[in-house]
PDB file of C-alpha atoms in Angstrom:
ATOM      1  CA  SER Z   1       0.000   0.000   0.000  1.00 42.00           C
ATOM      2  CA  ARG Z   2       1.010   3.673  -0.174  1.00 48.00           C
ATOM      3  CA  LEU Z   3       1.826   3.713   3.551  1.00 52.00           C
ATOM      4  CA  GLY Z   4       4.271   0.838   3.264  1.00 58.00           C
ATOM      5  CA  CYS Z   5       1.972  -1.576   5.105  1.00 57.00           C
ATOM      6  CA  PRO Z   6       1.209  -4.934   3.540  1.00 60.00           C
ATOM      7  CA  ARG Z   7      -2.370  -5.482   2.447  1.00 58.00           C
ATOM      8  CA  VAL Z   8      -4.268  -7.889   4.640  1.00 51.00           C
ATOM      9  CA  SER Z   9      -7.287  -9.496   3.077  1.00 52.00           C
ATOM     10  CA  TYR Z  10      -8.166 -11.617   6.099  1.00 52.00           C
ATOM     11  CA  LEU Z  11      -7.564 -11.158   9.802  1.00 51.00           C
ATOM     12  CA  PRO Z  12      -8.534 -14.269  11.771  1.00 67.00           C
ATOM     13  CA  PHE Z  13     -10.344 -14.215  15.090  1.00 80.00           C
ATOM     14  CA  ALA Z  14      -8.248 -14.484  18.227  1.00 83.00           C
ATOM     15  CA  TYR Z  15      -8.268 -13.666  21.930  1.00 86.00           C
ATOM     16  CA  ALA Z  16      -6.331 -11.200  24.074  1.00 87.00           C
ATOM     17  CA  PRO Z  17      -4.434 -12.948  26.896  1.00 88.00           C
ATOM     18  CA  GLU Z  18      -4.537  -9.803  29.043  1.00 94.00           C
ATOM     19  CA  LEU Z  19      -8.373  -9.882  28.863  1.00 93.00           C
ATOM     20  CA  HIS Z  20      -9.388 -13.518  28.336  1.00 93.00           C
ATOM     21  CA  TYR Z  21      -8.221 -15.662  31.240  1.00 96.00           C
ATOM     22  CA  PRO Z  22      -9.872 -17.637  34.044  1.00 97.00           C
ATOM     23  CA  GLU Z  23     -11.176 -15.438  36.871  1.00 97.00           C
ATOM     24  CA  PRO Z  24     -12.823 -16.839  39.979  1.00 96.00           C
ATOM     25  CA  CYS Z  25     -15.948 -15.210  41.351  1.00 96.00           C
ATOM     26  CA  ALA Z  26     -15.386 -12.830  44.255  1.00 97.00           C
ATOM     27  CA  SER Z  27     -18.281 -14.197  46.333  1.00 98.00           C
ATOM     28  CA  GLU Z  28     -20.847 -16.969  46.599  1.00 98.00           C
ATOM     29  CA  GLN Z  29     -23.508 -14.455  45.536  1.00 98.00           C
ATOM     30  CA  GLU Z  30     -21.539 -13.692  42.361  1.00 97.00           C
ATOM     31  CA  ARG Z  31     -21.039 -17.426  41.723  1.00 98.00           C
ATOM     32  CA  LYS Z  32     -24.804 -18.013  41.919  1.00 97.00           C
ATOM     33  CA  ARG Z  33     -25.477 -15.030  39.641  1.00 97.00           C
ATOM     34  CA  PHE Z  34     -23.268 -16.409  36.870  1.00 98.00           C
ATOM     35  CA  SER Z  35     -23.893 -20.128  37.325  1.00 98.00           C
ATOM     36  CA  SER Z  36     -25.425 -22.025  34.394  1.00 98.00           C
ATOM     37  CA  ASP Z  37     -25.581 -25.423  32.765  1.00 98.00           C
ATOM     38  CA  VAL Z  38     -25.015 -23.906  29.333  1.00 98.00           C
ATOM     39  CA  ALA Z  39     -23.855 -20.403  28.490  1.00 98.00           C
ATOM     40  CA  PHE Z  40     -24.093 -18.640  25.168  1.00 98.00           C
ATOM     41  CA  VAL Z  41     -22.568 -15.218  24.627  1.00 97.00           C
ATOM     42  CA  GLY Z  42     -23.521 -13.529  21.368  1.00 95.00           C
ATOM     43  CA  SER Z  43     -26.176 -11.638  19.489  1.00 93.00           C
ATOM     44  CA  GLY Z  44     -29.685 -12.965  19.060  1.00 95.00           C
ATOM     45  CA  ASP Z  45     -29.505 -13.668  15.333  1.00 93.00           C
ATOM     46  CA  PRO Z  46     -32.567 -15.415  13.855  1.00 94.00           C
ATOM     47  CA  ASP Z  47     -30.579 -18.569  12.991  1.00 94.00           C
ATOM     48  CA  ARG Z  48     -29.313 -18.838  16.592  1.00 96.00           C
ATOM     49  CA  VAL Z  49     -32.738 -18.619  18.242  1.00 97.00           C
ATOM     50  CA  PRO Z  50     -33.767 -22.263  17.587  1.00 98.00           C
ATOM     51  CA  TYR Z  51     -30.614 -23.529  19.343  1.00 98.00           C
ATOM     52  CA  VAL Z  52     -31.108 -21.381  22.425  1.00 98.00           C
ATOM     53  CA  ALA Z  53     -34.867 -22.014  22.444  1.00 98.00           C
ATOM     54  CA  ALA Z  54     -34.226 -25.777  22.395  1.00 98.00           C
ATOM     55  CA  LEU Z  55     -31.920 -25.456  25.420  1.00 98.00           C
ATOM     56  CA  ILE Z  56     -34.529 -23.406  27.262  1.00 98.00           C
ATOM     57  CA  GLY Z  57     -37.268 -25.862  26.271  1.00 98.00           C
ATOM     58  CA  ALA Z  58     -35.173 -28.767  27.568  1.00 98.00           C
ATOM     59  CA  LYS Z  59     -35.127 -27.015  30.978  1.00 98.00           C
ATOM     60  CA  PHE Z  60     -31.391 -26.393  31.103  1.00 98.00           C
ATOM     61  CA  ASN Z  61     -30.229 -23.443  33.185  1.00 98.00           C
ATOM     62  CA  VAL Z  62     -29.152 -21.232  30.269  1.00 98.00           C
ATOM     63  CA  GLY Z  63     -26.842 -18.269  30.771  1.00 97.00           C
ATOM     64  CA  LEU Z  64     -27.776 -16.161  27.760  1.00 98.00           C
ATOM     65  CA  TYR Z  65     -25.808 -12.967  27.163  1.00 98.00           C
ATOM     66  CA  GLY Z  66     -25.877 -10.485  24.306  1.00 96.00           C
ATOM     67  CA  SER Z  67     -28.072  -8.208  22.241  1.00 95.00           C
ATOM     68  CA  PHE Z  68     -31.483  -8.698  20.653  1.00 96.00           C
ATOM     69  CA  TRP Z  69     -32.697 -11.774  22.557  1.00 97.00           C
ATOM     70  CA  GLU Z  70     -35.733  -9.800  23.739  1.00 95.00           C
ATOM     71  CA  ARG Z  71     -36.957  -9.621  20.112  1.00 96.00           C
ATOM     72  CA  TYR Z  72     -37.945 -13.276  20.088  1.00 97.00           C
ATOM     73  CA  PRO Z  73     -40.761 -14.797  22.150  1.00 97.00           C
ATOM     74  CA  GLU Z  74     -38.761 -18.014  22.640  1.00 96.00           C
ATOM     75  CA  THR Z  75     -35.856 -16.216  24.341  1.00 97.00           C
ATOM     76  CA  ARG Z  76     -37.554 -13.089  25.714  1.00 94.00           C
ATOM     77  CA  GLY Z  77     -36.939 -12.864  29.419  1.00 93.00           C
ATOM     78  CA  TYR Z  78     -33.955 -15.232  29.430  1.00 96.00           C
ATOM     79  CA  SER Z  79     -31.194 -12.787  28.518  1.00 96.00           C
ATOM     80  CA  ARG Z  80     -28.815 -11.837  31.293  1.00 96.00           C
ATOM     81  CA  GLY Z  81     -27.841  -8.705  29.379  1.00 94.00           C
ATOM     82  CA  GLN Z  82     -24.751  -7.374  27.698  1.00 93.00           C
ATOM     83  CA  VAL Z  83     -21.271  -8.421  28.724  1.00 94.00           C
ATOM     84  CA  ASP Z  84     -18.169  -6.499  29.512  1.00 96.00           C
ATOM     85  CA  VAL Z  85     -14.941  -8.488  29.583  1.00 96.00           C
ATOM     86  CA  ARG Z  86     -15.146  -9.306  33.310  1.00 97.00           C
ATOM     87  CA  THR Z  87     -18.741 -10.514  32.917  1.00 97.00           C
ATOM     88  CA  LEU Z  88     -17.579 -12.669  30.001  1.00 97.00           C
ATOM     89  CA  ARG Z  89     -14.872 -14.242  32.181  1.00 98.00           C
ATOM     90  CA  LEU Z  90     -17.276 -14.902  35.054  1.00 98.00           C
ATOM     91  CA  ALA Z  91     -20.117 -16.192  32.863  1.00 98.00           C
ATOM     92  CA  LEU Z  92     -17.832 -18.628  31.048  1.00 98.00           C
ATOM     93  CA  GLY Z  93     -16.009 -19.540  34.229  1.00 97.00           C
ATOM     94  CA  GLU Z  94     -19.231 -20.480  36.023  1.00 98.00           C
ATOM     95  CA  THR Z  95     -20.900 -22.430  33.247  1.00 98.00           C
ATOM     96  CA  LYS Z  96     -20.617 -26.159  32.831  1.00 98.00           C
ATOM     97  CA  VAL Z  97     -20.777 -25.988  29.026  1.00 98.00           C
ATOM     98  CA  ALA Z  98     -20.090 -23.008  26.755  1.00 98.00           C
ATOM     99  CA  LEU Z  99     -21.980 -23.140  23.468  1.00 98.00           C
ATOM    100  CA  CYS Z 100     -20.086 -21.874  20.433  1.00 97.00           C
ATOM    101  CA  LEU Z 101     -22.321 -20.923  17.513  1.00 95.00           C
ATOM    102  CA  VAL Z 102     -20.890 -19.383  14.367  1.00 91.00           C
ATOM    103  CA  ARG Z 103     -22.450 -16.411  12.628  1.00 80.00           C
ATOM    104  CA  ARG Z 104     -24.220 -17.623   9.520  1.00 68.00           C
ATOM    105  CA  ALA Z 105     -24.772 -14.099   8.202  1.00 59.00           C
ATOM    106  CA  ASN Z 106     -20.985 -13.807   7.836  1.00 59.00           C
ATOM    107  CA  ARG Z 107     -20.541 -17.402   6.626  1.00 60.00           C
ATOM    108  CA  ASP Z 108     -18.082 -17.898   9.462  1.00 75.00           C
ATOM    109  CA  GLY Z 109     -16.603 -21.270  10.362  1.00 82.00           C
ATOM    110  CA  ASN Z 110     -15.458 -19.960  13.742  1.00 75.00           C
ATOM    111  CA  SER Z 111     -16.021 -16.931  15.939  1.00 86.00           C
ATOM    112  CA  MET Z 112     -14.334 -14.862  18.623  1.00 85.00           C
ATOM    113  CA  ARG Z 113     -15.783 -17.262  21.198  1.00 93.00           C
ATOM    114  CA  THR Z 114     -13.936 -20.086  19.433  1.00 93.00           C
ATOM    115  CA  PHE Z 115     -10.799 -18.681  21.062  1.00 94.00           C
ATOM    116  CA  GLU Z 116     -12.167 -16.778  24.065  1.00 96.00           C
ATOM    117  CA  VAL Z 117     -14.010 -19.763  25.577  1.00 97.00           C
ATOM    118  CA  PRO Z 118     -10.929 -22.002  25.862  1.00 97.00           C
ATOM    119  CA  ALA Z 119      -8.713 -19.072  26.879  1.00 97.00           C
ATOM    120  CA  ILE Z 120     -11.059 -18.446  29.814  1.00 98.00           C
ATOM    121  CA  GLY Z 121     -11.038 -22.158  30.615  1.00 98.00           C
ATOM    122  CA  ALA Z 122     -14.573 -23.331  29.831  1.00 98.00           C
ATOM    123  CA  CYS Z 123     -15.629 -26.620  28.284  1.00 98.00           C
ATOM    124  CA  MET Z 124     -16.785 -25.831  24.740  1.00 98.00           C
ATOM    125  CA  LEU Z 125     -19.529 -27.445  22.691  1.00 98.00           C
ATOM    126  CA  ALA Z 126     -18.965 -26.103  19.174  1.00 97.00           C
ATOM    127  CA  GLU Z 127     -20.749 -26.245  15.878  1.00 95.00           C
ATOM    128  CA  ASP Z 128     -19.071 -28.846  13.709  1.00 96.00           C
ATOM    129  CA  THR Z 129     -17.308 -26.789  11.045  1.00 94.00           C
ATOM    130  CA  ALA Z 130     -14.179 -27.482   9.010  1.00 93.00           C
ATOM    131  CA  GLU Z 131     -12.498 -24.479  10.637  1.00 92.00           C
ATOM    132  CA  HIS Z 132     -13.304 -25.689  14.151  1.00 94.00           C
ATOM    133  CA  ARG Z 133     -11.876 -29.103  13.289  1.00 95.00           C
ATOM    134  CA  ASP Z 134      -8.738 -27.482  11.808  1.00 93.00           C
ATOM    135  CA  ILE Z 135      -8.240 -25.577  15.058  1.00 93.00           C
ATOM    136  CA  PHE Z 136      -9.233 -28.188  17.665  1.00 96.00           C
ATOM    137  CA  GLY Z 137      -8.818 -31.551  15.946  1.00 96.00           C
ATOM    138  CA  GLU Z 138     -11.071 -34.551  16.176  1.00 97.00           C
ATOM    139  CA  ASP Z 139     -14.277 -34.638  18.209  1.00 98.00           C
ATOM    140  CA  GLY Z 140     -13.622 -35.134  21.906  1.00 97.00           C
ATOM    141  CA  LYS Z 141      -9.921 -34.287  21.815  1.00 97.00           C
ATOM    142  CA  THR Z 142     -10.221 -30.683  23.020  1.00 98.00           C
ATOM    143  CA  VAL Z 143     -13.846 -29.785  22.296  1.00 98.00           C
ATOM    144  CA  VAL Z 144     -17.083 -31.594  21.479  1.00 98.00           C
ATOM    145  CA  TYR Z 145     -18.844 -30.840  18.189  1.00 98.00           C
ATOM    146  CA  PHE Z 146     -22.518 -30.966  17.279  1.00 98.00           C
ATOM    147  CA  GLN Z 147     -24.255 -31.191  13.903  1.00 97.00           C
ATOM    148  CA  ASP Z 148     -27.810 -30.042  14.645  1.00 97.00           C
ATOM    149  CA  ILE Z 149     -30.164 -29.163  17.490  1.00 98.00           C
ATOM    150  CA  GLY Z 150     -30.898 -32.765  18.479  1.00 98.00           C
ATOM    151  CA  ASP Z 151     -27.205 -33.591  18.504  1.00 98.00           C
ATOM    152  CA  MET Z 152     -26.496 -30.444  20.545  1.00 98.00           C
ATOM    153  CA  LEU Z 153     -29.074 -31.396  23.194  1.00 98.00           C
ATOM    154  CA  GLY Z 154     -27.728 -34.936  23.458  1.00 98.00           C
ATOM    155  CA  LYS Z 155     -24.158 -33.740  23.848  1.00 98.00           C
ATOM    156  CA  VAL Z 156     -25.144 -31.141  26.444  1.00 98.00           C
ATOM    157  CA  ARG Z 157     -26.818 -33.916  28.461  1.00 98.00           C
ATOM    158  CA  TRP Z 158     -23.731 -36.126  28.118  1.00 98.00           C
ATOM    159  CA  LEU Z 159     -21.353 -33.323  29.121  1.00 98.00           C
ATOM    160  CA  LEU Z 160     -23.473 -32.400  32.142  1.00 98.00           C
ATOM    161  CA  LEU Z 161     -23.296 -35.996  33.352  1.00 98.00           C
ATOM    162  CA  ASN Z 162     -19.534 -36.265  32.817  1.00 98.00           C
ATOM    163  CA  GLU Z 163     -17.681 -33.676  34.875  1.00 98.00           C
ATOM    164  CA  PRO Z 164     -14.249 -35.356  34.484  1.00 98.00           C
ATOM    165  CA  ASP Z 165     -14.595 -35.178  30.682  1.00 98.00           C
ATOM    166  CA  ARG Z 166     -15.697 -31.523  30.870  1.00 98.00           C
ATOM    167  CA  LYS Z 167     -12.628 -30.692  32.937  1.00 98.00           C
ATOM    168  CA  ARG Z 168     -10.330 -32.662  30.622  1.00 98.00           C
ATOM    169  CA  LEU Z 169     -11.748 -30.963  27.528  1.00 98.00           C
ATOM    170  CA  ALA Z 170     -11.538 -27.493  29.075  1.00 98.00           C
ATOM    171  CA  ALA Z 171      -7.915 -28.038  30.108  1.00 98.00           C
ATOM    172  CA  ALA Z 172      -6.936 -29.463  26.700  1.00 98.00           C
ATOM    173  CA  ALA Z 173      -8.549 -26.602  24.750  1.00 97.00           C
ATOM    174  CA  HIS Z 174      -7.045 -24.021  27.139  1.00 97.00           C
ATOM    175  CA  ALA Z 175      -3.567 -25.509  26.650  1.00 97.00           C
ATOM    176  CA  LEU Z 176      -4.060 -25.528  22.865  1.00 95.00           C
ATOM    177  CA  VAL Z 177      -5.022 -21.883  22.495  1.00 93.00           C
TER     178      VAL Z 177
END
């Protein structure tokens, strides 16, 4: 370019180690506030609503954070609001399973959460994409993948029943990123 900088056509997602790290809750009250079976942090895009609605319908304790969830009757009233970086650390740190959905509107195969979730130390259940597999390897090595809503629900149930596997996965993904 004219400024002597190389042209970059693609900048991949990442995480910032000075922001995205495990942080324990400061109190039992804070721990209860952020506790969940499954957490999702991201905007309420129309293609994401069926996934979150299925989790709610299955009676999981869903920690739902982000914009626009109040627009949809299925998720209205379940949002825990916007997140700053500390809230992100606490929400992911106090969930049993962190759901990683890509953004279909951008045709993404991964997202910022792809890297932030393991950096913060949570067990990740990720959409099965080629990019996720390139990053994390085979299913069950560092993360668990799902293909559709039914598969997601089954794997959430399995992960909730298998704390040692959740801890192993979280540690392996954290070490990888």
